[in-house]
CSV table of C-alpha atoms in Angstrom, one decimal:
chain,number,residue,atom,x,y,z
A,1,UNK,CA,150.5,113.5,131.1
A,2,UNK,CA,148.7,116.7,132.0
A,3,UNK,CA,147.2,116.8,128.7
A,4,UNK,CA,145.4,113.5,129.2
A,5,UNK,CA,144.3,114.6,132.7
A,6,UNK,CA,142.9,117.8,131.2
A,7,UNK,CA,141.2,116.0,128.4
A,8,UNK,CA,139.4,113.5,130.9
A,9,UNK,CA,138.5,116.1,133.4
A,10,UNK,CA,136.7,118.0,130.6
A,11,UNK,CA,134.6,115.0,129.6
A,12,UNK,CA,131.2,114.7,131.4
A,13,UNK,CA,131.0,111.3,133.4
A,14,UNK,CA,128.0,110.4,131.4
A,15,UNK,CA,129.2,111.3,127.9
A,16,UNK,CA,131.3,108.8,126.1
A,17,UNK,CA,133.9,109.4,123.3
A,18,UNK,CA,131.3,108.2,121.0
A,19,UNK,CA,128.7,110.7,122.4
A,20,UNK,CA,131.2,113.5,121.8
A,21,UNK,CA,132.0,112.2,118.3
A,22,UNK,CA,128.3,112.0,117.3
A,23,UNK,CA,127.8,115.5,118.7
A,24,UNK,CA,130.6,116.8,116.4
A,25,UNK,CA,129.4,114.7,113.2
A,26,UNK,CA,125.7,115.9,113.8
A,27,UNK,CA,126.9,119.6,113.1
A,28,UNK,CA,127.3,118.4,109.5
A,29,UNK,CA,123.9,118.9,107.9
A,30,UNK,CA,124.6,116.1,105.5
A,31,UNK,CA,125.5,113.8,107.9
A,32,UNK,CA,122.8,114.9,110.3
A,33,UNK,CA,120.1,114.2,107.5
A,34,UNK,CA,121.5,110.6,106.8
A,35,UNK,CA,121.6,109.9,110.5
A,36,UNK,CA,118.0,111.1,110.9
A,37,UNK,CA,116.8,108.8,108.0
A,38,UNK,CA,118.6,105.9,109.4
A,39,UNK,CA,117.1,106.6,112.8
A,40,UNK,CA,113.7,106.5,111.4
A,41,UNK,CA,114.5,103.1,109.7
A,42,UNK,CA,115.9,101.8,112.8
A,43,UNK,CA,112.6,103.0,114.8
A,44,UNK,CA,110.3,101.2,112.3
A,45,UNK,CA,112.3,98.0,112.5
A,46,UNK,CA,112.3,97.9,116.3
A,47,UNK,CA,108.5,98.8,116.6
A,48,UNK,CA,107.8,95.8,114.1
A,49,UNK,CA,109.9,93.5,116.2
A,50,UNK,CA,108.7,94.6,119.5
A,51,UNK,CA,104.9,94.2,118.3
A,52,UNK,CA,105.6,90.6,117.1
A,53,UNK,CA,107.4,89.8,120.5
A,54,UNK,CA,104.4,91.4,122.4
A,55,UNK,CA,102.1,89.3,120.5
A,56,UNK,CA,104.3,86.2,121.4
A,57,UNK,CA,104.7,85.4,117.7
A,58,UNK,CA,107.9,84.1,115.8
A,59,UNK,CA,109.1,85.6,112.6
A,60,UNK,CA,107.9,82.4,110.8
A,61,UNK,CA,104.3,82.7,112.2
A,62,UNK,CA,104.2,86.3,111.1
A,63,UNK,CA,105.4,85.5,107.6
A,64,UNK,CA,102.6,82.8,107.3
A,65,UNK,CA,100.0,85.3,108.3
A,66,UNK,CA,101.5,87.5,105.7
A,67,UNK,CA,101.8,85.0,102.8
A,68,UNK,CA,105.5,85.7,102.7
A,69,UNK,CA,108.9,84.0,103.7
A,70,UNK,CA,110.4,84.3,107.2
A,71,UNK,CA,113.4,86.0,105.7
A,72,UNK,CA,111.2,88.8,104.5
A,73,UNK,CA,109.9,89.5,108.2
A,74,UNK,CA,113.6,89.3,109.3
A,75,UNK,CA,114.5,92.0,106.8
A,76,UNK,CA,111.5,94.2,107.9
A,77,UNK,CA,112.8,93.7,111.5
A,78,UNK,CA,116.4,94.6,110.4
A,79,UNK,CA,117.4,98.2,111.6
A,80,UNK,CA,119.9,98.3,108.8
A,81,UNK,CA,117.1,97.7,106.1
A,82,UNK,CA,116.1,100.8,104.4
A,83,UNK,CA,113.4,99.5,101.9
A,84,UNK,CA,110.3,99.5,104.2
A,85,UNK,CA,107.3,100.1,102.0
A,86,UNK,CA,104.2,101.8,103.8
A,87,UNK,CA,101.9,99.0,102.4
A,88,UNK,CA,104.0,96.2,103.8
A,89,UNK,CA,104.3,98.1,107.1
A,90,UNK,CA,100.5,98.4,107.3
A,91,UNK,CA,100.1,94.7,106.2
A,92,UNK,CA,102.4,93.7,109.0
A,93,UNK,CA,100.7,95.8,111.8
A,94,UNK,CA,97.2,94.8,110.5
A,95,UNK,CA,98.0,91.1,110.6
A,96,UNK,CA,99.1,91.8,114.3
A,97,UNK,CA,96.0,93.7,115.2
A,98,UNK,CA,97.7,97.2,115.1
A,99,UNK,CA,97.4,100.2,113.2
A,100,UNK,CA,100.2,102.3,111.4
A,101,UNK,CA,100.1,106.3,112.2
A,102,UNK,CA,102.0,108.3,109.8
A,103,UNK,CA,102.8,111.8,110.4
A,104,UNK,CA,104.4,114.4,107.9
A,105,UNK,CA,106.3,117.0,109.8
A,106,UNK,CA,108.1,119.8,108.2
A,107,UNK,CA,111.9,119.8,109.0
A,108,UNK,CA,111.7,123.2,110.9
A,109,UNK,CA,109.0,121.7,113.3
A,110,UNK,CA,110.9,118.3,114.0
A,111,UNK,CA,112.4,119.2,117.3
A,112,UNK,CA,109.0,120.1,118.7
A,113,UNK,CA,107.3,117.2,117.1
A,114,UNK,CA,109.8,114.7,118.5
A,115,UNK,CA,109.3,116.2,122.2
A,116,UNK,CA,105.5,115.6,122.0
């Protein structure tokens, strides 16, 4: 029983078990690399969906603007989809009156670039 109390007293109130797990996993360079790649895809998908919603459009309407199917738009907005092409992201953004800003950041400068 004391072990359980000791464990829980060592966990910061705002840090979940998952947070601790992720913190440990991110120490592995290969996991960290895959996690960063997934985070970038997640970010792109969420930005596309947010832009569409901000414009008050449905996926079907965006699909018609792009000359594609609604399923293709849904796939682009799906955070687990890893096949985003720059040309399709630009077409999507252009159709909705936005631009795409791409930056190439050397890995060693990533922490400072994310903060800016």
